[in-house]
């Protein structure tokens, strides 16, 4: 969830500098799937995935070649799409976190 928060800050900075001459948009490196040694694997096509990942579970990357005459490379539409995808991914992660806490409470009998 911290990665999604940091990415939202980067995307907001891109939008804020949309009219700055020579500014190029930035993005964070994709969150590593094997951060703790456990690989995330999609075993069924009907399983949920993050909206910014492809069918194989790897991040989708789409480059932009648009430039304004002053050298600015920020495309507001792309930044808003990335921001919306990031928000949906963050909501899904926080929902899963809440559900896992509920399972733990149930397991220890506090529900």
XYZ file of N, CA and C in Angstrom:
333
model
N 0.833 -1.187 0.000
C 0.000 0.000 0.000
C 0.878 1.251 0.000
N 2.055 1.144 0.619
C 2.964 2.286 0.608
C 3.472 2.564 -0.805
N 3.694 1.501 -1.579
C 4.154 1.680 -2.949
C 3.098 2.424 -3.766
N 1.821 2.057 -3.589
C 0.747 2.733 -4.318
C 0.637 4.195 -3.898
N 0.842 4.481 -2.623
C 0.815 5.871 -2.153
C 1.968 6.666 -2.759
N 3.152 6.073 -2.781
C 4.300 6.755 -3.378
C 4.097 6.967 -4.874
N 3.511 5.972 -5.548
C 3.259 6.117 -6.987
C 2.240 7.215 -7.253
N 1.242 7.334 -6.389
C 0.249 8.388 -6.563
C 0.908 9.766 -6.447
N 1.878 9.896 -5.542
C 2.609 11.160 -5.411
C 3.395 11.479 -6.674
N 4.037 10.471 -7.260
C 4.800 10.673 -8.499
C 3.864 11.085 -9.636
N 2.722 10.422 -9.750
C 1.766 10.754 -10.816
C 1.198 12.160 -10.624
N 0.945 12.544 -9.377
C 0.451 13.894 -9.108
C 1.504 14.938 -9.472
N 2.774 14.622 -9.230
C 3.856 15.532 -9.620
C 3.907 15.679 -11.134
N 3.690 14.592 -11.860
C 3.670 14.650 -13.321
C 2.566 15.583 -13.805
N 1.383 15.452 -13.216
C 0.255 16.298 -13.624
C 0.539 17.755 -13.264
N 1.125 17.991 -12.098
C 1.418 19.360 -11.671
C 2.430 20.036 -12.591
N 3.315 19.257 -13.199
C 4.338 19.815 -14.087
C 3.982 19.655 -15.558
N 2.714 19.507 -15.864
C 2.278 19.269 -17.249
C 2.593 20.442 -18.167
N 2.776 21.633 -17.637
C 3.072 22.803 -18.476
C 4.493 23.304 -18.280
N 5.310 22.576 -17.549
C 6.702 22.975 -17.331
C 7.530 22.603 -18.558
N 8.210 23.575 -19.172
C 9.013 23.271 -20.361
C 10.113 22.258 -20.055
N 10.232 21.249 -20.914
C 11.282 20.247 -20.793
C 11.039 19.160 -19.754
N 9.919 19.196 -19.056
C 9.655 18.184 -18.020
C 9.241 16.874 -18.672
N 9.764 15.788 -18.158
C 9.389 14.454 -18.634
C 8.729 13.707 -17.498
N 7.676 12.972 -17.820
C 6.948 12.248 -16.785
C 7.796 11.121 -16.222
N 7.539 10.797 -14.949
C 8.239 9.729 -14.245
C 7.229 8.720 -13.743
N 7.703 7.539 -13.424
C 6.859 6.522 -12.805
C 7.761 5.651 -11.944
N 7.186 5.014 -10.952
C 7.961 4.120 -10.100
C 8.168 2.785 -10.795
N 9.234 2.122 -10.423
C 9.473 0.775 -10.931
C 8.364 -0.130 -10.403
N 7.962 -1.124 -11.173
C 6.890 -2.018 -10.718
C 7.236 -2.675 -9.397
N 6.207 -2.901 -8.594
C 6.374 -3.545 -7.301
C 6.850 -4.973 -7.524
N 7.924 -5.376 -6.862
C 8.436 -6.742 -7.098
C 7.469 -7.797 -6.584
N 7.158 -8.765 -7.430
C 6.202 -9.824 -7.065
C 6.795 -10.792 -6.052
N 8.117 -10.901 -5.999
C 8.757 -11.846 -5.102
C 9.515 -11.117 -3.997
N 8.882 -10.141 -3.364
C 9.553 -9.335 -2.347
C 10.001 -10.165 -1.148
N 9.222 -11.159 -0.770
C 9.581 -11.962 0.399
C 9.889 -13.417 0.036
N 10.197 -13.671 -1.231
C 10.537 -15.017 -1.649
C 9.356 -15.838 -2.141
N 8.145 -15.347 -1.950
C 6.968 -16.061 -2.411
C 6.496 -15.450 -3.725
N 6.418 -16.240 -4.740
C 5.981 -15.756 -6.041
C 4.462 -15.777 -6.123
N 3.906 -14.739 -6.711
C 2.469 -14.684 -6.935
C 2.210 -15.340 -8.282
N 1.336 -16.316 -8.288
C 1.078 -17.037 -9.519
C -0.423 -17.082 -9.762
N -0.819 -16.836 -10.989
C -2.222 -16.909 -11.385
C -2.467 -18.300 -11.942
N -3.240 -19.106 -11.225
C -3.447 -20.495 -11.621
C -4.714 -20.713 -12.427
N -5.573 -19.707 -12.481
C -6.823 -19.818 -13.220
C -7.108 -18.478 -13.885
N -7.593 -18.508 -15.110
C -7.871 -17.272 -15.850
C -8.964 -16.439 -15.194
N -9.763 -17.043 -14.316
C -10.849 -16.311 -13.656
C -10.407 -15.609 -12.375
N -9.164 -15.811 -11.957
C -8.666 -15.146 -10.756
C -8.526 -13.647 -10.988
N -8.701 -12.877 -9.936
C -8.557 -11.431 -10.027
C -7.092 -11.056 -10.178
N -6.854 -9.983 -10.935
C -5.503 -9.451 -11.071
C -5.562 -7.952 -10.831
N -4.405 -7.352 -10.627
C -4.340 -5.906 -10.548
C -4.638 -5.352 -11.930
N -5.247 -4.172 -11.993
C -5.642 -3.624 -13.284
C -4.452 -3.227 -14.142
N -3.296 -2.985 -13.532
C -2.137 -2.569 -14.304
C -1.232 -3.735 -14.688
N -1.738 -4.973 -14.570
C -0.955 -6.131 -14.964
C -1.636 -6.847 -16.121
N -0.834 -7.555 -16.871
C -1.353 -8.321 -17.992
C -1.844 -9.682 -17.532
N -2.287 -10.527 -18.467
C -2.807 -11.847 -18.115
C -1.771 -12.754 -17.444
N -0.481 -12.503 -17.700
C 0.564 -13.311 -17.084
C 0.980 -12.787 -15.716
N 0.368 -11.699 -15.244
C 0.677 -11.140 -13.941
C 1.807 -10.142 -13.944
N 2.387 -9.892 -15.096
C 3.490 -8.938 -15.188
C 2.949 -7.551 -15.509
N 3.622 -6.509 -15.026
C 3.137 -5.154 -15.283
C 3.092 -4.828 -16.763
N 2.045 -4.113 -17.158
C 1.929 -3.664 -18.538
C 2.656 -2.328 -18.656
N 3.458 -2.197 -19.669
C 4.177 -0.949 -19.882
C 3.811 -0.401 -21.253
N 3.413 0.828 -21.279
C 3.100 1.487 -22.535
C 3.857 2.802 -22.572
N 4.711 2.943 -23.542
C 5.499 4.164 -23.649
C 4.753 5.228 -24.433
N 5.132 6.455 -24.206
C 4.519 7.570 -24.914
C 5.594 8.309 -25.694
N 5.236 8.728 -26.894
C 6.193 9.452 -27.720
C 5.733 10.873 -27.989
N 4.692 11.311 -27.325
C 4.196 12.668 -27.547
C 5.098 13.666 -26.850
N 5.385 14.758 -27.552
C 6.170 15.858 -27.005
C 5.532 17.167 -27.473
N 5.550 18.151 -26.609
C 5.068 19.473 -27.003
C 6.246 20.253 -27.583
N 5.976 21.361 -28.256
C 7.074 22.138 -28.832
C 8.117 22.609 -27.800
N 7.710 22.767 -26.534
C 8.675 23.208 -25.522
C 9.419 22.039 -24.865
N 9.215 20.799 -25.367
C 9.938 19.643 -24.870
C 9.252 18.901 -23.740
N 8.076 19.344 -23.332
C 7.351 18.676 -22.252
C 6.805 17.356 -22.769
N 6.968 16.289 -21.968
C 6.557 14.959 -22.405
C 5.431 14.392 -21.547
N 4.675 15.238 -20.856
C 3.582 14.767 -20.009
C 2.288 14.771 -20.816
N 1.646 13.617 -20.910
C 0.348 13.501 -21.564
C -0.671 13.327 -20.442
N -1.505 14.338 -20.240
C -2.431 14.325 -19.109
C -3.364 13.124 -19.120
N -3.823 12.716 -20.292
C -4.732 11.571 -20.375
C -4.059 10.296 -19.842
N -2.797 10.093 -20.224
C -2.071 8.913 -19.740
C -1.889 8.969 -18.226
N -1.550 10.136 -17.720
C -1.332 10.276 -16.281
C -2.625 10.049 -15.502
N -3.740 10.497 -16.030
C -5.015 10.289 -15.347
C -5.431 8.817 -15.393
N -5.145 8.132 -16.489
C -5.437 6.700 -16.579
C -4.576 5.933 -15.583
N -3.276 6.263 -15.525
C -2.390 5.604 -14.563
C -2.846 5.871 -13.135
N -3.290 7.090 -12.875
C -3.755 7.452 -11.535
C -5.001 6.646 -11.157
N -5.932 6.500 -12.090
C -7.153 5.731 -11.824
C -6.821 4.251 -11.604
N -5.911 3.692 -12.409
C -5.500 2.300 -12.228
C -4.824 2.112 -10.874
N -3.979 3.057 -10.509
C -3.292 2.986 -9.225
C -4.289 3.038 -8.070
N -5.306 3.881 -8.196
C -6.320 3.981 -7.155
C -7.098 2.663 -7.024
N -7.471 2.057 -8.143
C -8.190 0.782 -8.090
C -7.328 -0.320 -7.485
N -6.032 -0.351 -7.844
C -5.125 -1.342 -7.278
C -4.980 -1.144 -5.771
N -4.875 0.108 -5.339
C -4.755 0.405 -3.909
C -6.017 -0.019 -3.161
N -7.170 0.229 -3.738
C -8.422 -0.171 -3.096
C -8.511 -1.687 -2.972
N -8.067 -2.412 -4.006
C -8.114 -3.866 -3.957
C -7.156 -4.397 -2.890
N -5.959 -3.832 -2.812
C -4.985 -4.277 -1.813
C -5.490 -3.989 -0.415
N -6.067 -2.813 -0.190
C -6.560 -2.492 1.151
C -7.768 -3.368 1.510
N -8.586 -3.720 0.539
C -9.697 -4.625 0.788
C -9.188 -6.014 1.171
N -8.198 -6.517 0.455
C -7.608 -7.814 0.784
C -6.967 -7.785 2.166
N -6.322 -6.689 2.511
C -5.705 -6.552 3.829
C -6.775 -6.596 4.916
N -7.875 -5.877 4.701
C -8.978 -5.890 5.669
C -9.583 -7.271 5.826
N -9.747 -7.980 4.713
C -10.297 -9.343 4.770
C -9.355 -10.282 5.522
N -8.048 -10.131 5.304
C -7.105 -11.005 6.002
C -7.105 -10.721 7.501
N -7.271 -9.453 7.886
C -7.388 -9.137 9.308
C -8.655 -9.757 9.895
N -9.731 -9.735 9.129
C -10.979 -10.366 9.588
C -10.811 -11.855 9.790
N -10.079 -12.508 8.882
C -9.815 -13.940 9.029
C -8.987 -14.220 10.285
N -7.998 -13.379 10.540
C -7.179 -13.570 11.746
C -8.016 -13.368 13.006
N -8.888 -12.376 13.002
C -9.766 -12.156 14.170
C -10.684 -13.351 14.388
N -11.197 -13.884 13.303
C -12.061 -15.061 13.399
C -11.276 -16.251 13.955
N -10.057 -16.402 13.506
C -9.224 -17.534 13.929
C -8.918 -17.473 15.437
N -8.760 -16.260 15.959
C -8.459 -16.170 17.399
C -9.710 -15.988 18.236
N -10.876 -15.995 17.575
C -12.152 -15.964 18.291
C -12.593 -14.601 18.773
N -12.175 -13.528 18.128
C -12.556 -12.192 18.559
C -13.599 -11.563 17.665
N -14.307 -12.357 16.909
C -15.282 -11.792 15.983
C -16.663 -12.019 16.416
